[in-house]
Amino acid sequence: MSDDASQVSGLTAQAAQAAAQSLTDHSRAQLEQVVAAARAVLDGSAGHVADDAVRTALAAALSEADQALAGTVAPARAATLGASVSTAAAQVAQAQQAWQAAQTAAAQAAAQAAVRARAAASPTPTSSVDPCRTTYTGPPFWTSVPTATGDGSNGNLPASSMTALSWTTDSHGTRFYLLTPAAQALEKLNVAFRAAFGHNLDIDLAYRDYATQVAMRAALGTVAAVPGTSPHGYGKAIDVPELPCEYGWSSVQRAWLLAHGPSFGWVQPAWALQNGSGPEYWHYEYTG
């Protein structure tokens, strides 16, 4: 073989090796992304599925993927593991949605029973009413958890685009998720808030999936946004607790949030102000 032919053969082999390595790196990166999104689904679904078997299956699939990622994983093996993890994550997401739907139905039934009970009870004397009690009188709702299979539409955001807040959970122990830039900005705002008041900012609701928007509209009427239009569905809104003495119109904490929130990209929209079209002293949105 001539020197020229040898050089050409060597270059061809190097190119083939580089192409193979590129394919391996790409498939590994894809598997790592699938694993990260599925782990968020697993973490967020704890205690929120009727049968924990689906979470056990997802944990097993993730463990197998982690073991493979600890070394060199061939593209075909990465694809097989990714498909297994994605399927298990989708099953967990479906189980969690079913659980949330059942919880919402139970909450609506309880709320209707409470309304009937209040209607039958004697009015409470005004003098005995606590002025600092919550102003919310509807059924309970909880924050939503993003799924690995979200398509990015309102109320159907993928876990890969969201981040959970570090300092708080709802009463069920569920972490509050927001779009990652919004969560990062709120983390910084909370540091300043804690320095000013000695405690973290209280969160009542954050991300709201489409099913929850439908349930809230059914329970609360026009007080709730039309499903698919809520800023909560884009992971860009929070509600603080509806406690008038802590976060109400004349509270020191609300005044601080209005003054300092915009520096972190968080504001109270005009419609939610006291003279706005839908006053909500508890509602804040991320504008970037």
PDB file of C-alpha atoms in Angstrom:
ATOM      1  CA  MET A   1       0.000   0.000   0.000  1.00  0.00           C
ATOM      2  CA  SER A   2       1.340   3.423  -0.932  1.00  0.00           C
ATOM      3  CA  ASP A   3       1.968   6.117   1.682  1.00  0.00           C
ATOM      4  CA  ASP A   4      -0.953   8.144   0.298  1.00  0.00           C
ATOM      5  CA  ALA A   5      -3.289   5.188   0.595  1.00  0.00           C
ATOM      6  CA  SER A   6      -2.146   4.536   4.147  1.00  0.00           C
ATOM      7  CA  GLN A   7      -2.809   8.141   5.110  1.00  0.00           C
ATOM      8  CA  VAL A   8      -6.295   8.021   3.588  1.00  0.00           C
ATOM      9  CA  SER A   9      -7.043   4.789   5.409  1.00  0.00           C
ATOM     10  CA  GLY A  10      -5.841   6.280   8.691  1.00  0.00           C
ATOM     11  CA  LEU A  11      -7.964   9.396   8.270  1.00  0.00           C
ATOM     12  CA  THR A  12     -11.033   7.301   7.457  1.00  0.00           C
ATOM     13  CA  ALA A  13     -10.557   5.232  10.608  1.00  0.00           C
ATOM     14  CA  GLN A  14     -10.164   8.369  12.711  1.00  0.00           C
ATOM     15  CA  ALA A  15     -13.328   9.857  11.235  1.00  0.00           C
ATOM     16  CA  ALA A  16     -15.273   6.682  11.927  1.00  0.00           C
ATOM     17  CA  GLN A  17     -13.981   6.617  15.513  1.00  0.00           C
ATOM     18  CA  ALA A  18     -14.920  10.278  16.022  1.00  0.00           C
ATOM     19  CA  ALA A  19     -18.407   9.681  14.608  1.00  0.00           C
ATOM     20  CA  ALA A  20     -18.908   6.705  16.885  1.00  0.00           C
ATOM     21  CA  GLN A  21     -17.775   8.693  19.921  1.00  0.00           C
ATOM     22  CA  SER A  22     -20.092  11.556  18.983  1.00  0.00           C
ATOM     23  CA  LEU A  23     -23.023   9.153  18.752  1.00  0.00           C
ATOM     24  CA  THR A  24     -22.140   7.657  22.127  1.00  0.00           C
ATOM     25  CA  ASP A  25     -21.875  11.098  23.754  1.00  0.00           C
ATOM     26  CA  HIS A  26     -25.174  12.234  22.233  1.00  0.00           C
ATOM     27  CA  SER A  27     -27.067   9.125  23.352  1.00  0.00           C
ATOM     28  CA  ARG A  28     -25.572   9.441  26.838  1.00  0.00           C
ATOM     29  CA  ALA A  29     -26.673  13.093  27.089  1.00  0.00           C
ATOM     30  CA  GLN A  30     -30.197  12.159  25.993  1.00  0.00           C
ATOM     31  CA  LEU A  31     -30.370   9.395  28.616  1.00  0.00           C
ATOM     32  CA  GLU A  32     -29.153  11.793  31.323  1.00  0.00           C
ATOM     33  CA  GLN A  33     -31.918  14.275  30.393  1.00  0.00           C
ATOM     34  CA  VAL A  34     -34.579  11.550  30.516  1.00  0.00           C
ATOM     35  CA  VAL A  35     -33.267  10.351  33.901  1.00  0.00           C
ATOM     36  CA  ALA A  36     -33.276  13.885  35.365  1.00  0.00           C
ATOM     37  CA  ALA A  37     -36.861  14.542  34.271  1.00  0.00           C
ATOM     38  CA  ALA A  38     -38.041  11.135  35.508  1.00  0.00           C
ATOM     39  CA  ARG A  39     -36.368  11.644  38.876  1.00  0.00           C
ATOM     40  CA  ALA A  40     -38.300  14.902  39.296  1.00  0.00           C
ATOM     41  CA  VAL A  41     -41.513  12.965  38.609  1.00  0.00           C
ATOM     42  CA  LEU A  42     -40.523  10.319  41.172  1.00  0.00           C
ATOM     43  CA  ASP A  43     -39.654  12.914  43.828  1.00  0.00           C
ATOM     44  CA  GLY A  44     -42.817  14.917  43.265  1.00  0.00           C
ATOM     45  CA  SER A  45     -45.154  11.920  43.326  1.00  0.00           C
ATOM     46  CA  ALA A  46     -44.293  10.649  46.808  1.00  0.00           C
ATOM     47  CA  GLY A  47     -47.562  10.082  48.646  1.00  0.00           C
ATOM     48  CA  HIS A  48     -49.535  11.257  45.613  1.00  0.00           C
ATOM     49  CA  VAL A  49     -50.395   7.956  43.895  1.00  0.00           C
ATOM     50  CA  ALA A  50     -52.978   5.393  44.933  1.00  0.00           C
ATOM     51  CA  ASP A  51     -50.676   2.415  44.288  1.00  0.00           C
ATOM     52  CA  ASP A  52     -46.955   2.886  44.978  1.00  0.00           C
ATOM     53  CA  ALA A  53     -46.054  -0.008  42.652  1.00  0.00           C
ATOM     54  CA  VAL A  54     -45.642   2.377  39.713  1.00  0.00           C
ATOM     55  CA  ARG A  55     -43.157   4.476  41.723  1.00  0.00           C
ATOM     56  CA  THR A  56     -41.262   1.319  42.668  1.00  0.00           C
ATOM     57  CA  ALA A  57     -41.016   0.371  38.992  1.00  0.00           C
ATOM     58  CA  LEU A  58     -39.754   3.838  38.090  1.00  0.00           C
ATOM     59  CA  ALA A  59     -37.174   3.724  40.899  1.00  0.00           C
ATOM     60  CA  ALA A  60     -35.928   0.385  39.564  1.00  0.00           C
ATOM     61  CA  ALA A  61     -35.664   1.745  36.014  1.00  0.00           C
ATOM     62  CA  LEU A  62     -33.754   4.775  37.275  1.00  0.00           C
ATOM     63  CA  SER A  63     -31.389   2.590  39.294  1.00  0.00           C
ATOM     64  CA  GLU A  64     -30.612   0.513  36.201  1.00  0.00           C
ATOM     65  CA  ALA A  65     -29.982   3.666  34.177  1.00  0.00           C
ATOM     66  CA  ASP A  66     -27.748   5.131  36.900  1.00  0.00           C
ATOM     67  CA  GLN A  67     -25.654   1.961  36.938  1.00  0.00           C
ATOM     68  CA  ALA A  68     -25.224   2.137  33.166  1.00  0.00           C
ATOM     69  CA  LEU A  69     -24.311   5.838  33.293  1.00  0.00           C
ATOM     70  CA  ALA A  70     -21.612   5.089  35.848  1.00  0.00           C
ATOM     71  CA  GLY A  71     -19.591   3.637  32.993  1.00  0.00           C
ATOM     72  CA  THR A  72     -19.576   3.752  29.210  1.00  0.00           C
ATOM     73  CA  VAL A  73     -23.027   3.049  27.805  1.00  0.00           C
ATOM     74  CA  ALA A  74     -23.505   2.029  24.180  1.00  0.00           C
ATOM     75  CA  PRO A  75     -26.026   4.035  22.116  1.00  0.00           C
ATOM     76  CA  ALA A  76     -28.386   1.074  21.711  1.00  0.00           C
ATOM     77  CA  ARG A  77     -28.293   0.377  25.443  1.00  0.00           C
ATOM     78  CA  ALA A  78     -28.872   4.074  26.208  1.00  0.00           C
ATOM     79  CA  ALA A  79     -31.912   4.108  23.916  1.00  0.00           C
ATOM     80  CA  THR A  80     -33.374   1.004  25.571  1.00  0.00           C
ATOM     81  CA  LEU A  81     -32.847   2.384  29.059  1.00  0.00           C
ATOM     82  CA  GLY A  82     -34.272   5.774  28.083  1.00  0.00           C
ATOM     83  CA  ALA A  83     -37.413   4.162  26.701  1.00  0.00           C
ATOM     84  CA  SER A  84     -37.814   2.083  29.865  1.00  0.00           C
ATOM     85  CA  VAL A  85     -37.393   5.114  32.150  1.00  0.00           C
ATOM     86  CA  SER A  86     -39.749   7.267  30.042  1.00  0.00           C
ATOM     87  CA  THR A  87     -42.456   4.601  30.059  1.00  0.00           C
ATOM     88  CA  ALA A  88     -42.189   4.144  33.828  1.00  0.00           C
ATOM     89  CA  ALA A  89     -42.256   7.929  34.391  1.00  0.00           C
ATOM     90  CA  ALA A  90     -45.350   8.291  32.210  1.00  0.00           C
ATOM     91  CA  GLN A  91     -47.113   5.604  34.245  1.00  0.00           C
ATOM     92  CA  VAL A  92     -46.274   7.436  37.471  1.00  0.00           C
ATOM     93  CA  ALA A  93     -47.487  10.733  35.984  1.00  0.00           C
ATOM     94  CA  GLN A  94     -50.779   9.111  34.946  1.00  0.00           C
ATOM     95  CA  ALA A  95     -51.200   7.585  38.415  1.00  0.00           C
ATOM     96  CA  GLN A  96     -50.506  10.938  40.031  1.00  0.00           C
ATOM     97  CA  GLN A  97     -53.008  12.727  37.790  1.00  0.00           C
ATOM     98  CA  ALA A  98     -55.627  10.126  38.726  1.00  0.00           C
ATOM     99  CA  TRP A  99     -54.822  10.645  42.415  1.00  0.00           C
ATOM    100  CA  GLN A 100     -55.054  14.416  42.065  1.00  0.00           C
ATOM    101  CA  ALA A 101     -58.383  14.103  40.249  1.00  0.00           C
ATOM    102  CA  ALA A 102     -59.721  11.933  43.081  1.00  0.00           C
ATOM    103  CA  GLN A 103     -58.461  14.430  45.661  1.00  0.00           C
ATOM    104  CA  THR A 104     -60.097  17.299  43.793  1.00  0.00           C
ATOM    105  CA  ALA A 105     -63.406  15.439  43.583  1.00  0.00           C
ATOM    106  CA  ALA A 106     -63.262  14.713  47.301  1.00  0.00           C
ATOM    107  CA  ALA A 107     -62.434  18.344  48.058  1.00  0.00           C
ATOM    108  CA  GLN A 108     -65.355  19.559  45.951  1.00  0.00           C
ATOM    109  CA  ALA A 109     -67.708  17.174  47.729  1.00  0.00           C
ATOM    110  CA  ALA A 110     -66.422  18.339  51.110  1.00  0.00           C
ATOM    111  CA  ALA A 111     -66.798  21.976  50.067  1.00  0.00           C
ATOM    112  CA  GLN A 112     -70.393  21.429  48.974  1.00  0.00           C
ATOM    113  CA  ALA A 113     -71.133  19.709  52.290  1.00  0.00           C
ATOM    114  CA  ALA A 114     -69.525  22.617  54.147  1.00  0.00           C
ATOM    115  CA  VAL A 115     -71.637  25.121  52.230  1.00  0.00           C
ATOM    116  CA  ARG A 116     -74.789  23.208  53.139  1.00  0.00           C
ATOM    117  CA  ALA A 117     -73.699  23.037  56.771  1.00  0.00           C
ATOM    118  CA  ARG A 118     -73.000  26.765  56.920  1.00  0.00           C
ATOM    119  CA  ALA A 119     -76.369  27.507  55.375  1.00  0.00           C
ATOM    120  CA  ALA A 120     -78.067  25.470  58.069  1.00  0.00           C
ATOM    121  CA  ALA A 121     -76.073  26.956  60.935  1.00  0.00           C
ATOM    122  CA  SER A 122     -76.843  30.156  62.775  1.00  0.00           C
ATOM    123  CA  PRO A 123     -74.842  33.226  61.699  1.00  0.00           C
ATOM    124  CA  THR A 124     -71.740  33.898  63.764  1.00  0.00           C
ATOM    125  CA  PRO A 125     -71.923  37.208  65.654  1.00  0.00           C
ATOM    126  CA  THR A 126     -69.730  39.811  64.014  1.00  0.00           C
ATOM    127  CA  SER A 127     -68.013  40.594  67.296  1.00  0.00           C
ATOM    128  CA  SER A 128     -66.605  37.061  67.522  1.00  0.00           C
ATOM    129  CA  VAL A 129     -65.094  36.995  64.024  1.00  0.00           C
ATOM    130  CA  ASP A 130     -61.298  36.993  63.982  1.00  0.00           C
ATOM    131  CA  PRO A 131     -60.237  39.847  61.648  1.00  0.00           C
ATOM    132  CA  CYS A 132     -57.003  38.008  60.879  1.00  0.00           C
ATOM    133  CA  ARG A 133     -58.609  34.748  59.766  1.00  0.00           C
ATOM    134  CA  THR A 134     -58.196  33.658  56.158  1.00  0.00           C
ATOM    135  CA  THR A 135     -60.425  35.387  53.625  1.00  0.00           C
ATOM    136  CA  TYR A 136     -60.596  32.206  51.520  1.00  0.00           C
ATOM    137  CA  THR A 137     -63.882  30.311  51.904  1.00  0.00           C
ATOM    138  CA  GLY A 138     -63.689  27.830  49.017  1.00  0.00           C
ATOM    139  CA  PRO A 139     -62.604  24.166  48.926  1.00  0.00           C
ATOM    140  CA  PRO A 140     -58.931  23.284  49.457  1.00  0.00           C
ATOM    141  CA  PHE A 141     -56.582  22.980  46.482  1.00  0.00           C
ATOM    142  CA  TRP A 142     -52.939  22.005  46.346  1.00  0.00           C
ATOM    143  CA  THR A 143     -50.008  22.842  44.135  1.00  0.00           C
ATOM    144  CA  SER A 144     -49.398  20.738  41.014  1.00  0.00           C
ATOM    145  CA  VAL A 145     -46.309  18.752  40.022  1.00  0.00           C
ATOM    146  CA  PRO A 146     -45.016  18.889  36.419  1.00  0.00           C
ATOM    147  CA  THR A 147     -44.800  15.677  34.426  1.00  0.00           C
ATOM    148  CA  ALA A 148     -41.982  14.330  32.291  1.00  0.00           C
ATOM    149  CA  THR A 149     -44.280  14.254  29.254  1.00  0.00           C
ATOM    150  CA  GLY A 150     -45.538  17.859  29.370  1.00  0.00           C
ATOM    151  CA  ASP A 151     -45.882  19.505  25.968  1.00  0.00           C
ATOM    152  CA  GLY A 152     -45.225  23.038  27.237  1.00  0.00           C
ATOM    153  CA  SER A 153     -48.801  24.279  26.969  1.00  0.00           C
ATOM    154  CA  ASN A 154     -50.570  26.074  29.810  1.00  0.00           C
ATOM    155  CA  GLY A 155     -51.026  23.605  32.665  1.00  0.00           C
ATOM    156  CA  ASN A 156     -48.939  20.920  30.960  1.00  0.00           C
ATOM    157  CA  LEU A 157     -45.345  22.019  31.499  1.00  0.00           C
ATOM    158  CA  PRO A 158     -42.510  19.456  31.374  1.00  0.00           C
ATOM    159  CA  ALA A 159     -40.506  18.819  34.513  1.00  0.00           C
ATOM    160  CA  SER A 160     -37.314  19.652  32.615  1.00  0.00           C
ATOM    161  CA  SER A 161     -38.385  23.322  32.369  1.00  0.00           C
ATOM    162  CA  MET A 162     -39.267  23.739  36.057  1.00  0.00           C
ATOM    163  CA  THR A 163     -37.563  24.009  39.434  1.00  0.00           C
ATOM    164  CA  ALA A 164     -38.968  23.384  42.915  1.00  0.00           C
ATOM    165  CA  LEU A 165     -38.612  26.080  45.565  1.00  0.00           C
ATOM    166  CA  SER A 166     -36.081  25.141  48.212  1.00  0.00           C
ATOM    167  CA  TRP A 167     -37.700  26.381  51.414  1.00  0.00           C
ATOM    168  CA  THR A 168     -41.306  25.230  51.549  1.00  0.00           C
ATOM    169  CA  THR A 169     -43.946  22.638  50.621  1.00  0.00           C
ATOM    170  CA  ASP A 170     -47.730  22.591  50.728  1.00  0.00           C
ATOM    171  CA  SER A 171     -49.736  20.899  53.486  1.00  0.00           C
ATOM    172  CA  HIS A 172     -49.387  17.552  51.692  1.00  0.00           C
ATOM    173  CA  GLY A 173     -45.606  17.867  51.582  1.00  0.00           C
ATOM    174  CA  THR A 174     -45.589  18.626  47.844  1.00  0.00           C
ATOM    175  CA  ARG A 175     -42.856  20.982  46.679  1.00  0.00           C
ATOM    176  CA  PHE A 176     -43.860  24.169  44.891  1.00  0.00           C
ATOM    177  CA  TYR A 177     -42.737  24.197  41.237  1.00  0.00           C
ATOM    178  CA  LEU A 178     -42.225  27.237  39.010  1.00  0.00           C
ATOM    179  CA  LEU A 179     -40.684  27.856  35.611  1.00  0.00           C
ATOM    180  CA  THR A 180     -36.945  27.742  36.309  1.00  0.00           C
ATOM    181  CA  PRO A 181     -36.199  31.484  35.740  1.00  0.00           C
ATOM    182  CA  ALA A 182     -39.180  32.412  37.926  1.00  0.00           C
ATOM    183  CA  ALA A 183     -38.080  30.005  40.668  1.00  0.00           C
ATOM    184  CA  GLN A 184     -34.511  31.306  40.594  1.00  0.00           C
ATOM    185  CA  ALA A 185     -35.728  34.895  40.896  1.00  0.00           C
ATOM    186  CA  LEU A 186     -38.085  33.997  43.757  1.00  0.00           C
ATOM    187  CA  GLU A 187     -35.254  32.264  45.610  1.00  0.00           C
ATOM    188  CA  LYS A 188     -33.326  35.556  45.565  1.00  0.00           C
ATOM    189  CA  LEU A 189     -36.407  37.548  46.575  1.00  0.00           C
ATOM    190  CA  ASN A 190     -36.958  35.178  49.511  1.00  0.00           C
ATOM    191  CA  VAL A 191     -33.433  35.785  50.800  1.00  0.00           C
ATOM    192  CA  ALA A 192     -34.174  39.524  50.934  1.00  0.00           C
ATOM    193  CA  PHE A 193     -37.628  38.919  52.441  1.00  0.00           C
ATOM    194  CA  ARG A 194     -36.178  36.695  55.166  1.00  0.00           C
ATOM    195  CA  ALA A 195     -33.571  39.334  55.982  1.00  0.00           C
ATOM    196  CA  ALA A 196     -36.350  41.914  56.367  1.00  0.00           C
ATOM    197  CA  PHE A 197     -38.884  39.853  58.365  1.00  0.00           C
ATOM    198  CA  GLY A 198     -36.941  37.014  59.954  1.00  0.00           C
ATOM    199  CA  HIS A 199     -38.881  34.243  58.198  1.00  0.00           C
ATOM    200  CA  ASN A 200     -39.358  32.864  54.704  1.00  0.00           C
ATOM    201  CA  LEU A 201     -42.030  34.064  52.320  1.00  0.00           C
ATOM    202  CA  ASP A 202     -45.156  31.926  52.755  1.00  0.00           C
ATOM    203  CA  ILE A 203     -46.437  30.213  49.600  1.00  0.00           C
ATOM    204  CA  ASP A 204     -49.962  28.858  49.194  1.00  0.00           C
ATOM    205  CA  LEU A 205     -50.032  27.878  45.501  1.00  0.00           C
ATOM    206  CA  ALA A 206     -47.583  27.953  42.601  1.00  0.00           C
ATOM    207  CA  TYR A 207     -47.781  25.843  39.415  1.00  0.00           C
ATOM    208  CA  ARG A 208     -51.334  24.832  38.516  1.00  0.00           C
ATOM    209  CA  ASP A 209     -51.890  22.052  35.981  1.00  0.00           C
ATOM    210  CA  TYR A 210     -54.824  22.093  33.583  1.00  0.00           C
ATOM    211  CA  ALA A 211     -56.924  19.599  35.548  1.00  0.00           C
ATOM    212  CA  THR A 212     -56.613  21.729  38.682  1.00  0.00           C
ATOM    213  CA  GLN A 213     -57.568  24.844  36.715  1.00  0.00           C
ATOM    214  CA  VAL A 214     -60.712  23.068  35.542  1.00  0.00           C
ATOM    215  CA  ALA A 215     -61.538  21.985  39.097  1.00  0.00           C
ATOM    216  CA  MET A 216     -60.985  25.490  40.489  1.00  0.00           C
ATOM    217  CA  ARG A 217     -63.142  27.078  37.803  1.00  0.00           C
ATOM    218  CA  ALA A 218     -65.915  24.602  38.575  1.00  0.00           C
ATOM    219  CA  ALA A 219     -65.676  25.239  42.313  1.00  0.00           C
ATOM    220  CA  LEU A 220     -65.019  28.984  42.377  1.00  0.00           C
ATOM    221  CA  GLY A 221     -66.656  30.264  39.195  1.00  0.00           C
ATOM    222  CA  THR A 222     -65.323  33.459  37.613  1.00  0.00           C
ATOM    223  CA  VAL A 223     -63.028  34.090  40.577  1.00  0.00           C
ATOM    224  CA  ALA A 224     -60.751  31.482  38.970  1.00  0.00           C
ATOM    225  CA  ALA A 225     -59.188  32.015  35.538  1.00  0.00           C
ATOM    226  CA  VAL A 226     -60.571  30.304  32.446  1.00  0.00           C
ATOM    227  CA  PRO A 227     -58.711  26.948  32.247  1.00  0.00           C
ATOM    228  CA  GLY A 228     -55.687  27.230  29.989  1.00  0.00           C
ATOM    229  CA  THR A 229     -55.219  30.963  30.579  1.00  0.00           C
ATOM    230  CA  SER A 230     -53.976  31.157  34.178  1.00  0.00           C
ATOM    231  CA  PRO A 231     -50.424  32.483  34.672  1.00  0.00           C
ATOM    232  CA  HIS A 232     -50.114  29.705  37.242  1.00  0.00           C
ATOM    233  CA  GLY A 233     -50.386  27.300  34.288  1.00  0.00           C
ATOM    234  CA  TYR A 234     -47.175  28.734  32.851  1.00  0.00           C
ATOM    235  CA  GLY A 235     -45.343  28.428  36.166  1.00  0.00           C
ATOM    236  CA  LYS A 236     -45.046  32.212  36.447  1.00  0.00           C
ATOM    237  CA  ALA A 237     -47.345  32.997  39.374  1.00  0.00           C
ATOM    238  CA  ILE A 238     -47.639  32.386  43.093  1.00  0.00           C
ATOM    239  CA  ASP A 239     -50.325  32.929  45.687  1.00  0.00           C
ATOM    240  CA  VAL A 240     -49.322  33.774  49.235  1.00  0.00           C
ATOM    241  CA  PRO A 241     -51.778  32.744  51.981  1.00  0.00           C
ATOM    242  CA  GLU A 242     -55.026  34.723  52.111  1.00  0.00           C
ATOM    243  CA  LEU A 243     -54.262  36.095  55.562  1.00  0.00           C
ATOM    244  CA  PRO A 244     -55.260  39.775  55.768  1.00  0.00           C
ATOM    245  CA  CYS A 245     -53.095  40.653  58.765  1.00  0.00           C
ATOM    246  CA  GLU A 246     -49.971  39.130  57.236  1.00  0.00           C
ATOM    247  CA  TYR A 247     -50.321  39.720  53.476  1.00  0.00           C
ATOM    248  CA  GLY A 248     -53.502  41.798  53.161  1.00  0.00           C
ATOM    249  CA  TRP A 249     -54.002  45.183  51.540  1.00  0.00           C
ATOM    250  CA  SER A 250     -52.602  47.211  54.457  1.00  0.00           C
ATOM    251  CA  SER A 251     -50.006  44.729  55.679  1.00  0.00           C
ATOM    252  CA  VAL A 252     -46.331  45.594  56.046  1.00  0.00           C
ATOM    253  CA  GLN A 253     -45.313  42.442  54.184  1.00  0.00           C
ATOM    254  CA  ARG A 254     -47.428  43.291  51.126  1.00  0.00           C
ATOM    255  CA  ALA A 255     -46.022  46.829  51.101  1.00  0.00           C
ATOM    256  CA  TRP A 256     -42.517  45.344  51.132  1.00  0.00           C
ATOM    257  CA  LEU A 257     -43.323  42.931  48.294  1.00  0.00           C
ATOM    258  CA  LEU A 258     -44.761  45.726  46.159  1.00  0.00           C
ATOM    259  CA  ALA A 259     -41.701  47.896  46.794  1.00  0.00           C
ATOM    260  CA  HIS A 260     -38.984  45.253  46.388  1.00  0.00           C
ATOM    261  CA  GLY A 261     -40.548  42.483  44.313  1.00  0.00           C
ATOM    262  CA  PRO A 262     -40.072  44.239  40.937  1.00  0.00           C
ATOM    263  CA  SER A 263     -36.289  44.278  41.519  1.00  0.00           C
ATOM    264  CA  PHE A 264     -36.470  40.492  41.329  1.00  0.00           C
ATOM    265  CA  GLY A 265     -38.998  40.373  38.479  1.00  0.00           C
ATOM    266  CA  TRP A 266     -42.011  39.676  40.726  1.00  0.00           C
ATOM    267  CA  VAL A 267     -44.976  42.073  40.672  1.00  0.00           C
ATOM    268  CA  GLN A 268     -48.640  42.287  41.540  1.00  0.00           C
ATOM    269  CA  PRO A 269     -50.442  42.812  38.199  1.00  0.00           C
ATOM    270  CA  ALA A 270     -52.737  45.816  37.811  1.00  0.00           C
ATOM    271  CA  TRP A 271     -55.884  43.685  37.698  1.00  0.00           C
ATOM    272  CA  ALA A 272     -55.052  42.197  41.131  1.00  0.00           C
ATOM    273  CA  LEU A 273     -54.583  45.557  42.875  1.00  0.00           C
ATOM    274  CA  GLN A 274     -57.212  46.817  45.302  1.00  0.00           C
ATOM    275  CA  ASN A 275     -58.783  49.033  42.622  1.00  0.00           C
ATOM    276  CA  GLY A 276     -58.189  46.513  39.824  1.00  0.00           C
ATOM    277  CA  SER A 277     -60.711  44.452  37.899  1.00  0.00           C
ATOM    278  CA  GLY A 278     -60.163  41.358  40.083  1.00  0.00           C
ATOM    279  CA  PRO A 279     -58.592  42.363  43.409  1.00  0.00           C
ATOM    280  CA  GLU A 280     -56.383  39.616  44.860  1.00  0.00           C
ATOM    281  CA  TYR A 281     -53.905  40.810  47.472  1.00  0.00           C
ATOM    282  CA  TRP A 282     -52.355  37.308  47.543  1.00  0.00           C
ATOM    283  CA  HIS A 283     -51.446  37.029  43.848  1.00  0.00           C
ATOM    284  CA  TYR A 284     -48.016  37.839  42.330  1.00  0.00           C
ATOM    285  CA  GLU A 285     -46.553  37.175  38.872  1.00  0.00           C
ATOM    286  CA  TYR A 286     -43.088  36.849  37.392  1.00  0.00           C
ATOM    287  CA  THR A 287     -42.355  39.257  34.543  1.00  0.00           C
ATOM    288  CA  GLY A 288     -38.626  38.631  34.181  1.00  0.00           C
TER     289      GLY A 288
END
